[in-house]
């Protein structure tokens, strides 16, 4: 018996409102822009929440923080047009810096209660050999916030949001950058959009790094599709939110 036989894998294509919570500006798109573009076309509303300010990844180190931040946002908005993202939100924690885990969790609780998504996407914090703390913190804080969103005694960072919140159902959580996928989606029809979205992230990749990124995603998408009836895929670990505690 597996997790899936007790708690069936939620169907991400049933999603109506999706909150995609990422450590850095480009993680959602690098991982699953192909899937997210399909979901937006399918009528789902996409909201992106970015945990850090991403300033360490900006290639042009001569830029002031303010100019680097606006370059990052310019790129993110350009990619969002292609993917179909409805709204962006940012938490602004220092990229690769020191910040409090529980503060991040409180902020994520706020956005879960404010936006009331029925599906949440984030990076898998249990990815083996993941060294980047921002990824571990963001994925874990998101997972915890998802199971605590309906508990009124656990405060978010915004008392006003908490006081107006009526508990709602989060049907599923989808982890990308995972080594244990249970859902492979054919992205052949949105591959061009994915590459177009990634090419928007100019502030974070030099031209040669960009080609490396695209080549890497190209290989990965084909590897993920091996044994399937399609040529390119993206992989997710999708779980019923009740599966996020004590190994149900
Ligand atoms: Zn990242």
mmCIF file of C-alpha atoms and ligand atoms in Angstrom:
data_model
loop_
_atom_site.group_PDB
_atom_site.id
_atom_site.type_symbol
_atom_site.label_atom_id
_atom_site.label_comp_id
_atom_site.label_asym_id
_atom_site.label_seq_id
_atom_site.Cartn_x
_atom_site.Cartn_y
_atom_site.Cartn_z
ATOM 1 C CA UNK A 1 0.000 0.000 0.000
ATOM 2 C CA UNK A 2 1.336 3.443 -0.880
ATOM 3 C CA UNK A 3 0.505 7.003 0.115
ATOM 4 C CA UNK A 4 -1.368 7.298 -3.166
ATOM 5 C CA UNK A 5 -3.744 4.392 -2.423
ATOM 6 C CA UNK A 6 -4.877 6.024 0.835
ATOM 7 C CA UNK A 7 -4.814 9.626 -0.317
ATOM 8 C CA UNK A 8 -5.179 9.798 -4.107
ATOM 9 C CA UNK A 9 -2.849 12.173 -5.922
ATOM 10 C CA UNK A 10 -4.771 15.420 -6.410
ATOM 11 C CA UNK A 11 -5.220 16.384 -10.046
ATOM 12 C CA UNK A 12 -3.393 19.665 -10.625
ATOM 13 C CA UNK A 13 -5.575 20.269 -13.694
ATOM 14 C CA UNK A 14 -8.552 20.737 -11.331
ATOM 15 C CA UNK A 15 -6.819 23.797 -9.868
ATOM 16 C CA UNK A 16 -8.594 27.166 -9.993
ATOM 17 C CA UNK A 17 -6.253 29.334 -7.867
ATOM 18 C CA UNK A 18 -2.604 28.401 -7.578
ATOM 19 C CA UNK A 19 -0.068 30.044 -5.300
ATOM 20 C CA UNK A 20 3.480 29.281 -6.455
ATOM 21 C CA UNK A 21 5.947 30.033 -3.671
ATOM 22 C CA UNK A 22 9.560 30.249 -4.764
ATOM 23 C CA UNK A 23 12.883 31.146 -3.099
ATOM 24 C CA UNK A 24 14.145 33.229 -6.046
ATOM 25 C CA UNK A 25 12.581 35.119 -8.939
ATOM 26 C CA UNK A 26 13.084 32.385 -11.525
ATOM 27 C CA UNK A 27 12.622 29.077 -9.684
ATOM 28 C CA UNK A 28 8.944 28.485 -10.533
ATOM 29 C CA UNK A 29 9.618 29.076 -14.224
ATOM 30 C CA UNK A 30 12.880 27.129 -14.440
ATOM 31 C CA UNK A 31 11.197 24.156 -12.804
ATOM 32 C CA UNK A 32 7.666 24.090 -14.199
ATOM 33 C CA UNK A 33 6.847 26.987 -16.541
ATOM 34 C CA UNK A 34 5.595 24.405 -19.048
ATOM 35 C CA UNK A 35 3.012 23.050 -16.593
ATOM 36 C CA UNK A 36 2.089 26.467 -15.203
ATOM 37 C CA UNK A 37 1.482 27.870 -18.698
ATOM 38 C CA UNK A 38 -0.888 24.964 -19.362
ATOM 39 C CA UNK A 39 -2.693 25.518 -16.072
ATOM 40 C CA UNK A 40 -3.145 29.222 -16.827
ATOM 41 C CA UNK A 41 -4.506 28.354 -20.283
ATOM 42 C CA UNK A 42 -6.786 25.891 -18.540
ATOM 43 C CA UNK A 43 -8.315 28.837 -16.672
ATOM 44 C CA UNK A 44 -6.423 28.689 -13.378
ATOM 45 C CA UNK A 45 -5.342 31.953 -11.736
ATOM 46 C CA UNK A 46 -1.607 31.953 -11.014
ATOM 47 C CA UNK A 47 -0.085 33.915 -8.148
ATOM 48 C CA UNK A 48 3.685 33.998 -7.568
ATOM 49 C CA UNK A 49 5.189 34.697 -4.155
ATOM 50 C CA UNK A 50 8.987 35.156 -4.076
ATOM 51 C CA UNK A 51 10.666 34.733 -0.689
ATOM 52 C CA UNK A 52 14.051 36.441 -1.188
ATOM 53 C CA UNK A 53 15.255 39.619 -2.871
ATOM 54 C CA UNK A 54 17.477 37.531 -5.210
ATOM 55 C CA UNK A 55 20.156 40.231 -5.264
ATOM 56 C CA UNK A 56 23.089 37.809 -4.999
ATOM 57 C CA UNK A 57 22.303 36.246 -8.376
ATOM 58 C CA UNK A 58 22.415 39.444 -10.428
ATOM 59 C CA UNK A 59 25.214 39.155 -12.984
ATOM 60 C CA UNK A 60 26.079 42.878 -13.273
ATOM 61 C CA UNK A 61 27.634 43.542 -9.867
ATOM 62 C CA UNK A 62 28.088 47.234 -10.693
ATOM 63 C CA UNK A 63 24.319 47.802 -10.384
ATOM 64 C CA UNK A 64 23.001 49.420 -7.208
ATOM 65 C CA UNK A 65 20.623 47.238 -5.196
ATOM 66 C CA UNK A 66 17.726 49.410 -6.350
ATOM 67 C CA UNK A 67 18.674 49.049 -10.039
ATOM 68 C CA UNK A 68 19.306 45.317 -9.638
ATOM 69 C CA UNK A 69 15.890 44.915 -7.976
ATOM 70 C CA UNK A 70 14.134 46.730 -10.795
ATOM 71 C CA UNK A 71 15.983 44.651 -13.413
ATOM 72 C CA UNK A 72 14.840 41.476 -11.621
ATOM 73 C CA UNK A 73 11.252 42.686 -11.549
ATOM 74 C CA UNK A 74 11.366 43.750 -15.218
ATOM 75 C CA UNK A 75 12.493 40.210 -16.148
ATOM 76 C CA UNK A 76 9.923 38.577 -13.896
ATOM 77 C CA UNK A 77 7.049 40.601 -15.372
ATOM 78 C CA UNK A 78 8.193 39.806 -18.923
ATOM 79 C CA UNK A 79 8.230 36.066 -18.130
ATOM 80 C CA UNK A 80 4.874 36.361 -16.358
ATOM 81 C CA UNK A 81 3.251 37.693 -19.532
ATOM 82 C CA UNK A 82 4.273 34.534 -21.378
ATOM 83 C CA UNK A 83 3.293 32.097 -18.632
ATOM 84 C CA UNK A 84 0.092 33.905 -17.696
ATOM 85 C CA UNK A 85 0.843 34.884 -14.093
ATOM 86 C CA UNK A 86 -1.921 37.061 -12.681
ATOM 87 C CA UNK A 87 -0.135 38.679 -9.728
ATOM 88 C CA UNK A 88 3.296 38.840 -8.100
ATOM 89 C CA UNK A 89 4.118 39.236 -4.409
ATOM 90 C CA UNK A 90 7.537 39.464 -2.752
ATOM 91 C CA UNK A 91 8.766 38.893 0.790
ATOM 92 C CA UNK A 92 12.218 40.430 0.265
ATOM 93 C CA UNK A 93 14.299 38.250 2.592
ATOM 94 C CA UNK A 94 18.034 38.594 1.903
ATOM 95 C CA UNK A 95 19.132 36.190 -0.819
ATOM 96 C CA UNK A 96 21.460 33.553 0.676
ATOM 97 C CA UNK A 97 21.413 35.624 3.873
ATOM 98 C CA UNK A 98 20.378 35.319 7.494
ATOM 99 C CA UNK A 99 16.684 35.483 8.287
ATOM 100 C CA UNK A 100 14.251 33.822 10.608
ATOM 101 C CA UNK A 101 12.453 30.682 9.470
ATOM 102 C CA UNK A 102 9.350 31.460 11.542
ATOM 103 C CA UNK A 103 9.100 34.951 10.067
ATOM 104 C CA UNK A 104 8.993 33.396 6.592
ATOM 105 C CA UNK A 105 6.362 30.903 7.743
ATOM 106 C CA UNK A 106 4.213 33.719 9.193
ATOM 107 C CA UNK A 107 4.426 35.631 5.913
ATOM 108 C CA UNK A 108 3.505 32.572 3.872
ATOM 109 C CA UNK A 109 0.534 31.944 6.203
ATOM 110 C CA UNK A 110 -0.601 35.477 5.465
ATOM 111 C CA UNK A 111 -0.613 34.912 1.701
ATOM 112 C CA UNK A 112 -2.313 31.513 2.006
ATOM 113 C CA UNK A 113 -5.079 33.086 4.095
ATOM 114 C CA UNK A 114 -5.307 36.180 1.902
ATOM 115 C CA UNK A 115 -5.297 34.521 -1.529
ATOM 116 C CA UNK A 116 -6.988 31.231 -0.563
ATOM 117 C CA UNK A 117 -5.385 29.061 -3.245
ATOM 118 C CA UNK A 118 -6.738 25.559 -3.859
ATOM 119 C CA UNK A 119 -3.267 24.360 -4.942
ATOM 120 C CA UNK A 120 0.197 25.396 -3.801
ATOM 121 C CA UNK A 121 3.422 24.858 -5.735
ATOM 122 C CA UNK A 122 6.890 25.096 -4.182
ATOM 123 C CA UNK A 123 10.351 23.541 -4.302
ATOM 124 C CA UNK A 124 10.851 20.179 -2.590
ATOM 125 C CA UNK A 125 12.674 20.981 0.679
ATOM 126 C CA UNK A 126 13.594 17.293 1.049
ATOM 127 C CA UNK A 127 15.516 17.181 -2.219
ATOM 128 C CA UNK A 128 18.612 15.141 -1.445
ATOM 129 C CA UNK A 129 21.843 17.138 -1.759
ATOM 130 C CA UNK A 130 20.037 20.487 -1.930
ATOM 131 C CA UNK A 131 22.602 22.869 -0.449
ATOM 132 C CA UNK A 132 20.847 26.209 -0.921
ATOM 133 C CA UNK A 133 19.304 27.259 2.371
ATOM 134 C CA UNK A 134 16.756 29.547 0.693
ATOM 135 C CA UNK A 135 15.302 26.517 -1.107
ATOM 136 C CA UNK A 136 15.127 24.392 2.049
ATOM 137 C CA UNK A 137 13.606 27.239 4.108
ATOM 138 C CA UNK A 138 11.045 28.250 1.491
ATOM 139 C CA UNK A 139 9.901 24.701 0.710
ATOM 140 C CA UNK A 140 9.635 23.752 4.378
ATOM 141 C CA UNK A 141 7.954 26.978 5.528
ATOM 142 C CA UNK A 142 5.435 26.574 2.685
ATOM 143 C CA UNK A 143 4.706 22.948 3.627
ATOM 144 C CA UNK A 144 4.198 23.859 7.285
ATOM 145 C CA UNK A 145 2.079 26.893 6.453
ATOM 146 C CA UNK A 146 -0.137 24.693 4.258
ATOM 147 C CA UNK A 147 -0.906 22.329 7.146
ATOM 148 C CA UNK A 148 -1.319 25.190 9.642
ATOM 149 C CA UNK A 149 -3.356 27.613 7.504
ATOM 150 C CA UNK A 150 -6.657 26.501 9.058
ATOM 151 C CA UNK A 151 -5.446 26.745 12.679
ATOM 152 C CA UNK A 152 -6.489 30.209 13.913
ATOM 153 C CA UNK A 153 -4.194 30.085 16.961
ATOM 154 C CA UNK A 154 -1.176 30.045 14.658
ATOM 155 C CA UNK A 155 -0.766 33.684 13.723
ATOM 156 C CA UNK A 156 0.359 34.978 10.372
ATOM 157 C CA UNK A 157 2.318 38.224 10.025
ATOM 158 C CA UNK A 158 -0.929 40.153 9.439
ATOM 159 C CA UNK A 159 -3.572 40.206 12.213
ATOM 160 C CA UNK A 160 -6.076 41.840 9.863
ATOM 161 C CA UNK A 161 -5.815 38.962 7.380
ATOM 162 C CA UNK A 162 -6.099 36.463 10.247
ATOM 163 C CA UNK A 163 -9.226 38.066 11.699
ATOM 164 C CA UNK A 164 -11.050 38.000 8.361
ATOM 165 C CA UNK A 165 -9.989 34.477 7.413
ATOM 166 C CA UNK A 166 -12.530 31.675 6.965
ATOM 167 C CA UNK A 167 -10.675 28.328 6.732
ATOM 168 C CA UNK A 168 -10.630 26.998 3.185
ATOM 169 C CA UNK A 169 -9.595 23.760 1.539
ATOM 170 C CA UNK A 170 -6.134 23.459 -0.002
ATOM 171 C CA UNK A 171 -6.548 20.384 -2.194
ATOM 172 C CA UNK A 172 -2.934 19.706 -2.949
ATOM 173 C CA UNK A 173 0.684 20.718 -2.790
ATOM 174 C CA UNK A 174 2.983 20.202 -5.762
ATOM 175 C CA UNK A 175 6.739 20.039 -5.226
ATOM 176 C CA UNK A 176 9.105 20.778 -8.090
ATOM 177 C CA UNK A 177 12.882 20.217 -8.113
ATOM 178 C CA UNK A 178 12.103 16.793 -6.651
ATOM 179 C CA UNK A 179 13.757 13.393 -6.857
ATOM 180 C CA UNK A 180 10.543 11.555 -6.019
ATOM 181 C CA UNK A 181 8.043 12.629 -8.666
ATOM 182 C CA UNK A 182 4.636 10.975 -8.931
ATOM 183 C CA UNK A 183 3.284 13.183 -11.720
ATOM 184 C CA UNK A 184 4.905 13.676 -15.133
ATOM 185 C CA UNK A 185 3.202 16.195 -17.398
ATOM 186 C CA UNK A 186 3.636 16.384 -21.178
ATOM 187 C CA UNK A 187 4.927 19.915 -21.854
ATOM 188 C CA UNK A 188 5.507 19.540 -25.595
ATOM 189 C CA UNK A 189 2.723 22.064 -26.283
ATOM 190 C CA UNK A 190 4.225 24.720 -23.974
ATOM 191 C CA UNK A 191 7.952 24.079 -24.403
ATOM 192 C CA UNK A 192 8.400 27.185 -26.570
ATOM 193 C CA UNK A 193 6.660 29.336 -23.940
ATOM 194 C CA UNK A 194 8.857 27.868 -21.224
ATOM 195 C CA UNK A 195 12.052 28.693 -23.099
ATOM 196 C CA UNK A 196 10.663 32.136 -23.961
ATOM 197 C CA UNK A 197 9.942 32.768 -20.269
ATOM 198 C CA UNK A 198 13.399 31.616 -19.171
ATOM 199 C CA UNK A 199 15.067 33.876 -21.737
ATOM 200 C CA UNK A 200 13.448 36.846 -19.975
ATOM 201 C CA UNK A 201 15.672 36.367 -16.926
ATOM 202 C CA UNK A 202 18.511 38.440 -18.359
ATOM 203 C CA UNK A 203 19.662 40.037 -15.099
ATOM 204 C CA UNK A 204 20.538 36.661 -13.616
ATOM 205 C CA UNK A 205 22.283 34.917 -16.494
ATOM 206 C CA UNK A 206 25.063 36.025 -18.823
ATOM 207 C CA UNK A 207 24.398 35.036 -22.463
ATOM 208 C CA UNK A 208 26.564 31.909 -22.120
ATOM 209 C CA UNK A 209 24.958 30.961 -18.794
ATOM 210 C CA UNK A 210 21.568 31.367 -20.424
ATOM 211 C CA UNK A 211 22.503 28.916 -23.178
ATOM 212 C CA UNK A 212 23.687 26.478 -20.495
ATOM 213 C CA UNK A 213 20.425 26.865 -18.618
ATOM 214 C CA UNK A 214 18.360 26.214 -21.748
ATOM 215 C CA UNK A 215 20.509 23.212 -22.731
ATOM 216 C CA UNK A 216 20.173 21.809 -19.204
ATOM 217 C CA UNK A 217 16.384 22.206 -19.205
ATOM 218 C CA UNK A 218 16.234 20.712 -22.695
ATOM 219 C CA UNK A 219 18.067 17.572 -21.512
ATOM 220 C CA UNK A 220 16.088 17.360 -18.288
ATOM 221 C CA UNK A 221 12.723 17.640 -20.050
ATOM 222 C CA UNK A 222 13.640 14.745 -22.332
ATOM 223 C CA UNK A 223 15.022 12.642 -19.482
ATOM 224 C CA UNK A 224 11.813 13.162 -17.492
ATOM 225 C CA UNK A 225 9.764 12.005 -20.526
ATOM 226 C CA UNK A 226 11.687 8.744 -20.944
ATOM 227 C CA UNK A 227 9.282 5.799 -21.098
ATOM 228 C CA UNK A 228 6.329 8.126 -21.703
ATOM 229 C CA UNK A 229 4.422 8.613 -24.937
ATOM 230 C CA UNK A 230 5.674 12.209 -25.300
ATOM 231 C CA UNK A 231 9.019 13.885 -25.891
ATOM 232 C CA UNK A 232 9.236 16.494 -23.120
ATOM 233 C CA UNK A 233 7.980 16.500 -19.584
ATOM 234 C CA UNK A 234 8.149 18.249 -16.231
ATOM 235 C CA UNK A 235 8.044 16.319 -12.970
ATOM 236 C CA UNK A 236 6.179 17.023 -9.743
ATOM 237 C CA UNK A 237 5.580 15.330 -6.432
ATOM 238 C CA UNK A 238 1.913 16.104 -5.864
ATOM 239 C CA UNK A 239 0.445 15.321 -2.463
ATOM 240 C CA UNK A 240 -2.848 15.644 -0.703
ATOM 241 C CA UNK A 241 -2.071 18.154 2.051
ATOM 242 C CA UNK A 242 -3.069 15.509 4.633
ATOM 243 C CA UNK A 243 -0.033 13.525 3.536
ATOM 244 C CA UNK A 244 2.305 16.226 4.910
ATOM 245 C CA UNK A 245 2.442 14.971 8.479
ATOM 246 C CA UNK A 246 3.449 11.707 10.179
ATOM 247 C CA UNK A 247 3.804 9.796 6.946
ATOM 248 C CA UNK A 248 0.162 9.055 6.155
HETATM 249 ZN ZN1 LIG B 1 16.497 29.388 -6.430
#
